[in-house]
Coordinates of C-alpha atoms in Angstrom, one line a residue:
X1 CA 46.7 -106.5 54.5
X2 CA 43.8 -104.3 53.6
X3 CA 43.3 -104.6 49.8
X4 CA 42.2 -101.0 49.7
X5 CA 45.3 -99.7 51.4
X6 CA 47.4 -102.0 49.3
X7 CA 45.8 -100.5 46.2
X8 CA 46.4 -97.0 47.5
X9 CA 50.1 -97.9 48.2
X10 CA 50.4 -99.2 44.7
X11 CA 48.9 -96.0 43.2
X12 CA 51.2 -93.9 45.5
X13 CA 54.2 -95.8 44.1
X14 CA 53.0 -95.3 40.5
X15 CA 52.5 -91.6 41.3
X16 CA 56.0 -91.4 42.7
X17 CA 57.4 -92.9 39.6
X18 CA 55.7 -90.4 37.4
X19 CA 56.4 -87.5 39.7
X20 CA 59.3 -88.0 42.1
X21 CA 59.0 -84.5 43.5
X22 CA 56.1 -85.9 45.6
X23 CA 58.8 -87.4 47.9
X24 CA 60.3 -84.0 48.6
X25 CA 57.7 -83.4 51.3
X26 CA 59.4 -83.3 54.7
X27 CA 56.8 -85.6 56.2
X28 CA 58.1 -88.4 53.8
X29 CA 61.7 -88.1 54.9
X30 CA 61.3 -91.3 56.9
X31 CA 60.4 -93.1 53.7
X32 CA 63.4 -91.7 51.8
X33 CA 65.7 -92.6 54.7
X34 CA 64.3 -96.2 54.7
X35 CA 64.8 -96.6 50.9
X36 CA 68.3 -95.2 51.2
X37 CA 69.2 -97.5 54.0
X38 CA 68.4 -100.4 51.6
X39 CA 70.8 -98.9 49.1
X40 CA 68.2 -97.1 47.0
X41 CA 68.8 -93.8 45.4
X42 CA 66.4 -90.9 44.5
X43 CA 66.6 -88.3 41.8
X44 CA 67.4 -84.7 42.8
X45 CA 63.7 -83.7 42.6
X46 CA 62.8 -86.2 45.4
X47 CA 64.6 -83.9 47.9
X48 CA 63.7 -80.6 49.3
X49 CA 65.8 -77.7 48.2
X50 CA 67.8 -77.6 51.4
X51 CA 68.2 -81.4 51.8
X52 CA 69.3 -81.9 48.2
X53 CA 71.7 -78.9 48.3
X54 CA 73.3 -80.2 51.5
X55 CA 73.6 -83.7 50.2
X56 CA 74.8 -82.8 46.7
X57 CA 77.2 -80.2 48.2
X58 CA 79.0 -82.9 50.2
X59 CA 79.3 -85.2 47.3
X60 CA 80.0 -82.6 44.6
X61 CA 82.6 -80.8 46.7
X62 CA 84.4 -83.9 47.7
X63 CA 84.4 -85.1 44.1
X64 CA 85.6 -81.7 42.9
X65 CA 88.3 -81.6 45.5
X66 CA 89.5 -85.0 44.6
X67 CA 89.5 -84.0 40.9
X68 CA 91.4 -80.8 41.8
X69 CA 94.0 -82.7 43.8
X70 CA 94.4 -85.2 41.1
X71 CA 94.8 -82.4 38.5
X72 CA 97.4 -80.7 40.7
X73 CA 99.3 -83.9 41.2
X74 CA 99.3 -84.6 37.5
X75 CA 100.5 -81.1 36.8
X76 CA 103.3 -81.4 39.4
X77 CA 104.3 -84.8 38.0
X78 CA 104.5 -83.3 34.5
X79 CA 106.6 -80.4 35.8
X80 CA 108.9 -82.8 37.7
X81 CA 109.3 -85.1 34.8
X82 CA 109.9 -82.3 32.3
X83 CA 112.3 -80.1 34.4
X84 CA 115.8 -80.2 33.1
X85 CA 118.9 -79.6 35.2
X86 CA 120.7 -76.3 34.7
X87 CA 123.6 -76.4 32.2
X88 CA 127.0 -76.6 33.9
X89 CA 129.9 -75.7 31.6
X90 CA 132.8 -78.1 31.3
X91 CA 136.4 -77.0 31.7
X92 CA 138.3 -76.1 28.6
X93 CA 141.6 -77.7 27.9
X94 CA 144.1 -74.9 27.3
X95 CA 147.8 -74.6 26.9
X96 CA 148.8 -72.3 29.8
X97 CA 152.4 -73.2 30.0
X98 CA 153.6 -69.6 29.4
X99 CA 151.2 -67.8 31.7
X100 CA 152.4 -66.0 34.9
X101 CA 150.9 -64.9 38.1
X102 CA 149.5 -61.3 37.9
X103 CA 151.6 -58.6 39.4
X104 CA 149.8 -56.5 42.0
X105 CA 152.4 -53.8 42.6
X106 CA 151.5 -50.1 43.0
X107 CA 150.8 -48.5 39.6
X108 CA 153.9 -47.0 38.0
X109 CA 154.3 -43.2 37.6
X110 CA 152.6 -41.8 34.6
X111 CA 153.2 -38.5 32.8
X112 CA 150.9 -35.5 33.0
X113 CA 149.4 -35.0 29.5
X114 CA 148.6 -31.4 30.2
X115 CA 152.3 -30.5 30.7
X116 CA 153.7 -28.4 27.8
X117 CA 156.7 -30.2 26.2
X118 CA 159.5 -27.9 25.3
X119 CA 162.4 -28.6 23.0
X120 CA 164.8 -28.9 25.9
X121 CA 162.5 -31.4 27.7
X122 CA 162.1 -33.5 24.5
X123 CA 165.9 -33.7 24.1
X124 CA 166.3 -34.6 27.7
X125 CA 163.6 -37.3 27.3
X126 CA 165.5 -38.8 24.4
X127 CA 168.7 -38.9 26.4
X128 CA 167.0 -40.8 29.2
X129 CA 165.6 -43.2 26.7
X130 CA 169.1 -43.9 25.4
X131 CA 170.4 -44.6 28.9
X132 CA 167.4 -47.0 29.3
X133 CA 168.3 -48.9 26.1
X134 CA 171.9 -49.3 27.3
X135 CA 170.7 -50.6 30.7
X136 CA 168.4 -53.1 28.9
X137 CA 171.3 -54.4 26.8
X138 CA 173.2 -55.0 30.0
X139 CA 170.2 -56.7 31.6
X140 CA 169.7 -54.0 34.2
X141 CA 165.9 -53.9 33.9
X142 CA 165.2 -51.9 37.0
X143 CA 167.7 -49.2 35.9
X144 CA 166.0 -49.2 32.5
X145 CA 162.6 -48.6 34.2
X146 CA 164.0 -45.7 36.1
X147 CA 165.4 -44.0 32.9
X148 CA 162.2 -44.6 31.0
X149 CA 160.1 -43.2 33.8
X150 CA 162.2 -40.0 33.7
X151 CA 161.8 -39.9 29.9
X152 CA 158.0 -40.2 30.2
X153 CA 157.8 -37.4 32.8
X154 CA 159.8 -35.1 30.6
X155 CA 157.7 -35.9 27.5
X156 CA 154.3 -37.4 28.6
X157 CA 153.0 -37.1 25.1
X158 CA 155.3 -39.7 23.6
X159 CA 153.6 -43.0 22.8
X160 CA 157.0 -44.7 22.1
X161 CA 158.2 -44.0 25.6
X162 CA 155.2 -45.8 27.1
X163 CA 155.4 -48.6 24.6
X164 CA 159.2 -49.1 25.4
X165 CA 158.6 -49.2 29.1
X166 CA 155.8 -51.7 28.6
X167 CA 158.2 -54.0 26.7
X168 CA 160.6 -53.8 29.7
X169 CA 157.8 -54.7 32.1
X170 CA 157.1 -57.8 29.9
X171 CA 160.7 -58.8 30.3
X172 CA 160.3 -58.4 34.1
X173 CA 157.1 -60.6 33.9
X174 CA 154.9 -57.7 35.2
X175 CA 152.0 -58.0 32.7
X176 CA 149.6 -55.6 34.5
X177 CA 152.1 -52.8 34.5
X178 CA 152.8 -53.5 30.8
X179 CA 149.1 -53.3 30.0
X180 CA 148.8 -49.9 31.7
X181 CA 151.8 -48.5 29.7
X182 CA 150.7 -50.1 26.4
X183 CA 147.1 -48.7 26.8
X184 CA 148.6 -45.2 27.6
X185 CA 150.7 -45.5 24.4
X186 CA 147.5 -46.3 22.3
X187 CA 145.6 -43.4 23.8
X188 CA 148.3 -41.1 22.5
X189 CA 148.7 -43.0 19.2
X190 CA 145.9 -45.4 18.2
X191 CA 148.1 -46.8 15.4
X192 CA 151.0 -47.7 17.7
X193 CA 152.1 -51.2 16.5
X194 CA 154.4 -51.6 19.5
X195 CA 151.6 -50.6 21.9
X196 CA 149.3 -53.4 20.5
X197 CA 152.2 -55.9 20.4
X198 CA 153.2 -55.2 24.1
X199 CA 149.6 -55.3 25.3
X200 CA 148.8 -58.5 23.3
X201 CA 151.9 -60.3 24.8
X202 CA 151.0 -59.1 28.3
X203 CA 147.5 -60.3 28.0
X204 CA 148.7 -63.7 26.8
X205 CA 150.9 -63.9 29.9
X206 CA 147.7 -63.4 32.0
X207 CA 145.7 -66.1 30.0
X208 CA 143.5 -63.5 28.4
X209 CA 143.6 -65.4 25.1
X210 CA 140.9 -63.8 23.0
X211 CA 141.9 -60.2 23.9
X212 CA 145.5 -61.1 23.3
X213 CA 144.8 -62.6 19.9
X214 CA 142.8 -59.5 18.9
X215 CA 145.7 -57.1 19.9
X216 CA 148.3 -59.2 18.2
X217 CA 146.4 -59.4 15.0
X218 CA 146.1 -55.6 14.9
X219 CA 149.8 -55.3 15.7
X220 CA 150.6 -57.8 12.9
X221 CA 148.6 -55.7 10.4
X222 CA 150.3 -52.5 11.4
X223 CA 153.9 -53.8 11.6
X224 CA 154.4 -57.6 11.2
X225 CA 157.4 -59.2 12.9
X226 CA 158.4 -62.8 13.8
X227 CA 157.9 -62.3 17.5
X228 CA 154.2 -61.5 17.0
X229 CA 153.8 -64.6 14.7
X230 CA 155.4 -66.8 17.3
X231 CA 153.2 -65.6 20.1
X232 CA 150.0 -65.9 17.9
X233 CA 150.8 -69.6 17.3
X234 CA 150.4 -70.2 21.0
X235 CA 147.6 -67.8 21.6
X236 CA 145.2 -68.6 18.7
X237 CA 144.5 -72.3 19.5
X238 CA 143.4 -71.3 23.0
X239 CA 141.4 -68.4 21.7
X240 CA 139.6 -70.7 19.2
X241 CA 138.8 -73.3 21.8
X242 CA 137.3 -70.6 24.0
X243 CA 135.2 -69.3 21.2
X244 CA 134.0 -72.7 20.2
X245 CA 133.2 -73.5 23.8
X246 CA 131.2 -70.3 24.2
X247 CA 129.3 -70.8 21.0
X248 CA 128.5 -74.4 22.0
X249 CA 127.1 -73.4 25.4
X250 CA 125.4 -70.3 24.1
X251 CA 123.5 -72.6 21.7
X252 CA 122.8 -75.1 24.5
X253 CA 121.5 -72.4 26.8
X254 CA 119.3 -71.0 24.0
X255 CA 117.9 -74.5 23.3
X256 CA 117.4 -75.0 27.0
X257 CA 115.5 -71.7 27.3
X258 CA 113.5 -72.5 24.2
X259 CA 112.4 -75.8 25.7
X260 CA 111.7 -74.1 29.0
X261 CA 109.6 -71.5 27.3
X262 CA 107.7 -74.2 25.4
X263 CA 107.0 -76.2 28.6
X264 CA 105.8 -73.1 30.2
X265 CA 103.5 -72.4 27.2
X266 CA 102.2 -76.0 27.3
X267 CA 101.7 -75.7 31.1
X268 CA 99.6 -72.6 30.8
X269 CA 97.7 -74.1 27.9
X270 CA 97.0 -77.2 30.0
X271 CA 95.9 -75.2 33.0
X272 CA 93.6 -73.1 30.8
X273 CA 92.2 -76.3 29.3
X274 CA 91.8 -77.9 32.7
X275 CA 90.0 -74.7 34.0
X276 CA 87.7 -74.8 31.0
X277 CA 86.9 -78.5 31.5
X278 CA 86.3 -77.9 35.2
X279 CA 84.0 -75.0 34.5
X280 CA 82.2 -77.0 31.8
X281 CA 81.8 -79.9 34.2
X282 CA 80.4 -77.7 36.9
X283 CA 78.0 -76.0 34.5
X284 CA 76.8 -79.4 33.3
X285 CA 76.4 -80.6 36.9
X286 CA 74.5 -77.4 37.8
X287 CA 72.3 -77.8 34.7
X288 CA 71.5 -81.4 35.6
X289 CA 70.5 -80.4 39.1
X290 CA 68.4 -77.6 37.8
X291 CA 66.7 -79.9 35.4
X292 CA 66.1 -82.6 38.0
X293 CA 62.3 -82.2 38.2
X294 CA 59.6 -83.4 35.8
X295 CA 58.0 -80.7 33.6
X296 CA 54.3 -80.0 33.8
X297 CA 54.2 -79.9 37.6
X298 CA 52.3 -77.5 39.9
X299 CA 54.1 -74.3 41.0
X300 CA 55.6 -73.8 44.4
X301 CA 59.2 -75.1 44.4
X302 CA 59.9 -78.6 43.1
X303 CA 58.8 -79.2 39.5
X304 CA 55.7 -81.4 39.4
X305 CA 54.5 -80.8 42.9
X306 CA 51.6 -78.8 44.4
X307 CA 52.5 -75.4 45.8
X308 CA 53.7 -75.4 49.4
X309 CA 54.7 -79.0 49.8
X310 CA 52.7 -82.1 50.8
X311 CA 50.4 -80.9 53.5
X312 CA 47.0 -80.5 51.9
X313 CA 48.1 -82.0 48.6
X314 CA 48.7 -85.4 47.0
X315 CA 49.2 -88.2 47.9
X316 CA 47.4 -90.3 50.5
X317 CA 44.8 -88.0 51.8
X318 CA 47.0 -85.6 53.8
X319 CA 44.8 -83.3 55.8
X320 CA 44.6 -79.6 55.1
X321 CA 43.3 -79.6 51.5
X322 CA 45.0 -77.5 48.7
X323 CA 47.5 -75.0 50.2
X324 CA 46.1 -71.7 51.0
X325 CA 42.6 -72.5 49.7
X326 CA 40.9 -70.6 47.0
X327 CA 39.2 -67.6 48.7
X328 CA 35.7 -67.0 47.6
X329 CA 35.4 -70.1 45.6
X330 CA 36.1 -70.3 41.9
X331 CA 34.3 -67.7 39.9
X332 CA 32.0 -68.7 37.1
X333 CA 31.5 -72.3 38.3
X334 CA 32.0 -75.5 36.5
X335 CA 29.8 -77.1 33.9
X336 CA 26.8 -78.4 35.8
X337 CA 27.4 -76.3 38.8
X338 CA 25.6 -73.2 39.8
X339 CA 27.1 -69.8 38.9
X340 CA 29.3 -68.2 41.6
X341 CA 31.3 -71.1 42.8
X342 CA 31.9 -74.8 42.8
X343 CA 29.3 -77.1 44.2
X344 CA 29.7 -77.3 47.9
X345 CA 32.6 -74.9 48.0
X346 CA 32.4 -72.6 51.1
X347 CA 33.2 -68.9 50.6
X348 CA 36.5 -69.5 52.3
X349 CA 37.9 -71.8 49.6
X350 CA 38.3 -75.5 49.2
X351 CA 37.7 -77.7 52.1
X352 CA 40.7 -78.6 54.2
X353 CA 39.6 -82.1 55.3
X354 CA 39.4 -83.8 52.0
X355 CA 40.1 -87.6 51.9
X356 CA 42.6 -87.8 49.0
X357 CA 42.0 -91.5 48.7
X358 CA 38.9 -90.6 46.7
X359 CA 41.1 -89.0 44.1
X360 CA 43.8 -91.7 44.2
X361 CA 41.2 -94.4 43.8
X362 CA 39.7 -92.7 40.8
X363 CA 41.3 -94.2 37.6
X364 CA 40.0 -91.4 35.4
X365 CA 41.6 -88.7 37.6
X366 CA 44.8 -90.6 37.9
X367 CA 45.0 -91.1 34.2
X368 CA 44.2 -87.4 33.6
X369 CA 47.1 -86.3 35.9
X370 CA 49.5 -87.9 33.5
X371 CA 48.2 -85.7 30.7
X372 CA 50.4 -82.6 30.3
X373 CA 47.5 -80.5 29.0
X374 CA 45.5 -81.3 32.1
X375 CA 48.3 -80.7 34.5
X376 CA 49.2 -77.4 32.8
X377 CA 45.6 -76.3 33.2
X378 CA 45.4 -77.3 36.8
X379 CA 48.7 -75.5 37.5
X380 CA 47.3 -72.4 35.9
X381 CA 44.2 -72.5 38.0
X382 CA 46.2 -73.1 41.2
X383 CA 48.3 -70.0 40.4
X384 CA 45.3 -67.8 39.9
X385 CA 41.7 -69.2 40.4
X386 CA 40.4 -66.4 38.2
X387 CA 42.1 -68.3 35.3
X388 CA 39.4 -71.0 35.7
X389 CA 37.1 -69.2 33.2
X390 CA 39.5 -69.6 30.3
X391 CA 39.6 -73.4 30.8
X392 CA 35.8 -74.0 31.0
X393 CA 35.5 -74.4 27.3
X394 CA 38.2 -77.1 27.2
X395 CA 36.4 -80.5 26.9
X396 CA 39.5 -82.3 28.2
X397 CA 40.1 -80.1 31.3
X398 CA 36.7 -78.8 32.4
X399 CA 35.3 -82.3 33.3
X400 CA 38.4 -83.2 35.3
X401 CA 38.2 -80.0 37.3
X402 CA 34.5 -80.5 37.8
X403 CA 35.0 -84.0 39.0
X404 CA 37.7 -83.0 41.4
X405 CA 35.6 -80.2 42.8
X406 CA 32.7 -82.7 43.1
X407 CA 34.9 -84.9 45.3
X408 CA 36.0 -81.9 47.3
X409 CA 32.3 -81.2 47.9
X410 CA 31.8 -84.8 49.1
X411 CA 30.1 -86.2 46.0

């Protein structure tokens, strides 16, 4: 192999190492493809903006999607693991030996409270009540109900008439009818002991243990008797079991809701943290891609490269010269060159048929290109040729530019 070409290849590789953006030129895509086919990898700056964006998009999106799926799966697993079954209340063991089936008869006749009660009607009401009491003593409960109903219609403002009929309905095992009468008695007289007693017993017959206990305790305070005490002994144990059961499950439900609320809080916290981490990761990824090039390069896209891509620029003597040329030459000239332009520079700018092997084979120039000060100055001049004047006094930069222009001129 030609030693000169081999040396140029070696210098090209060294230049690629120091400035990977050189490889972003589309004309070198075959070289990138070959290296990648061997398992090699390039930094982001070695790709053109479109190529790298397309490649990184595929990789990044697939990675992000996998991360998102994994995060979602983890969240679902946590929810599934932490979900608790709903609380199902157990049955309560109660003594219901004295309960009866509810009566569903038509409501009994009730008195009209707006009727004016006369002395005669009051007396007639008392007479009907006396007949009812006699019927009760004889066990004729239906007859007693008829007499008491007549007494209520004659004197609808008598609490005792309603309470007495309620007690008869209890004997007939009609608790709903008894409750209606007892409630009517209490509306007339809120301190009716017989009204509370009859309603408490009727509610116990229906298994309404807590309400029954409450009525019977009030009745006992108003007018204690042995029958109330006997019924309370059966009612209170059931009422206490129900109260304890309710307190227990109220506590369990509250604890369940507290745990559920805490899990929800932790879930929202975890989602917020995951979103933060994801955003942070994406920002770091974007920052690393933005920072992929090497500082100190020439303007025009990829950091470190000459403007406009490879044609006309380094390496390897690509035809076309520097992109765009420098119209009119560089004002002011270089040291040693005549005023008004660089030696050999045509008015149209730098020549477009420069053999860049002359630059690549020049150790002094290759070493100078690694100097950040020199590269910054060259970049400044390439942006605006008029800036050449401010670098002419720089002993480090001026000779390099002069030497380059000399090679452009064919020296």
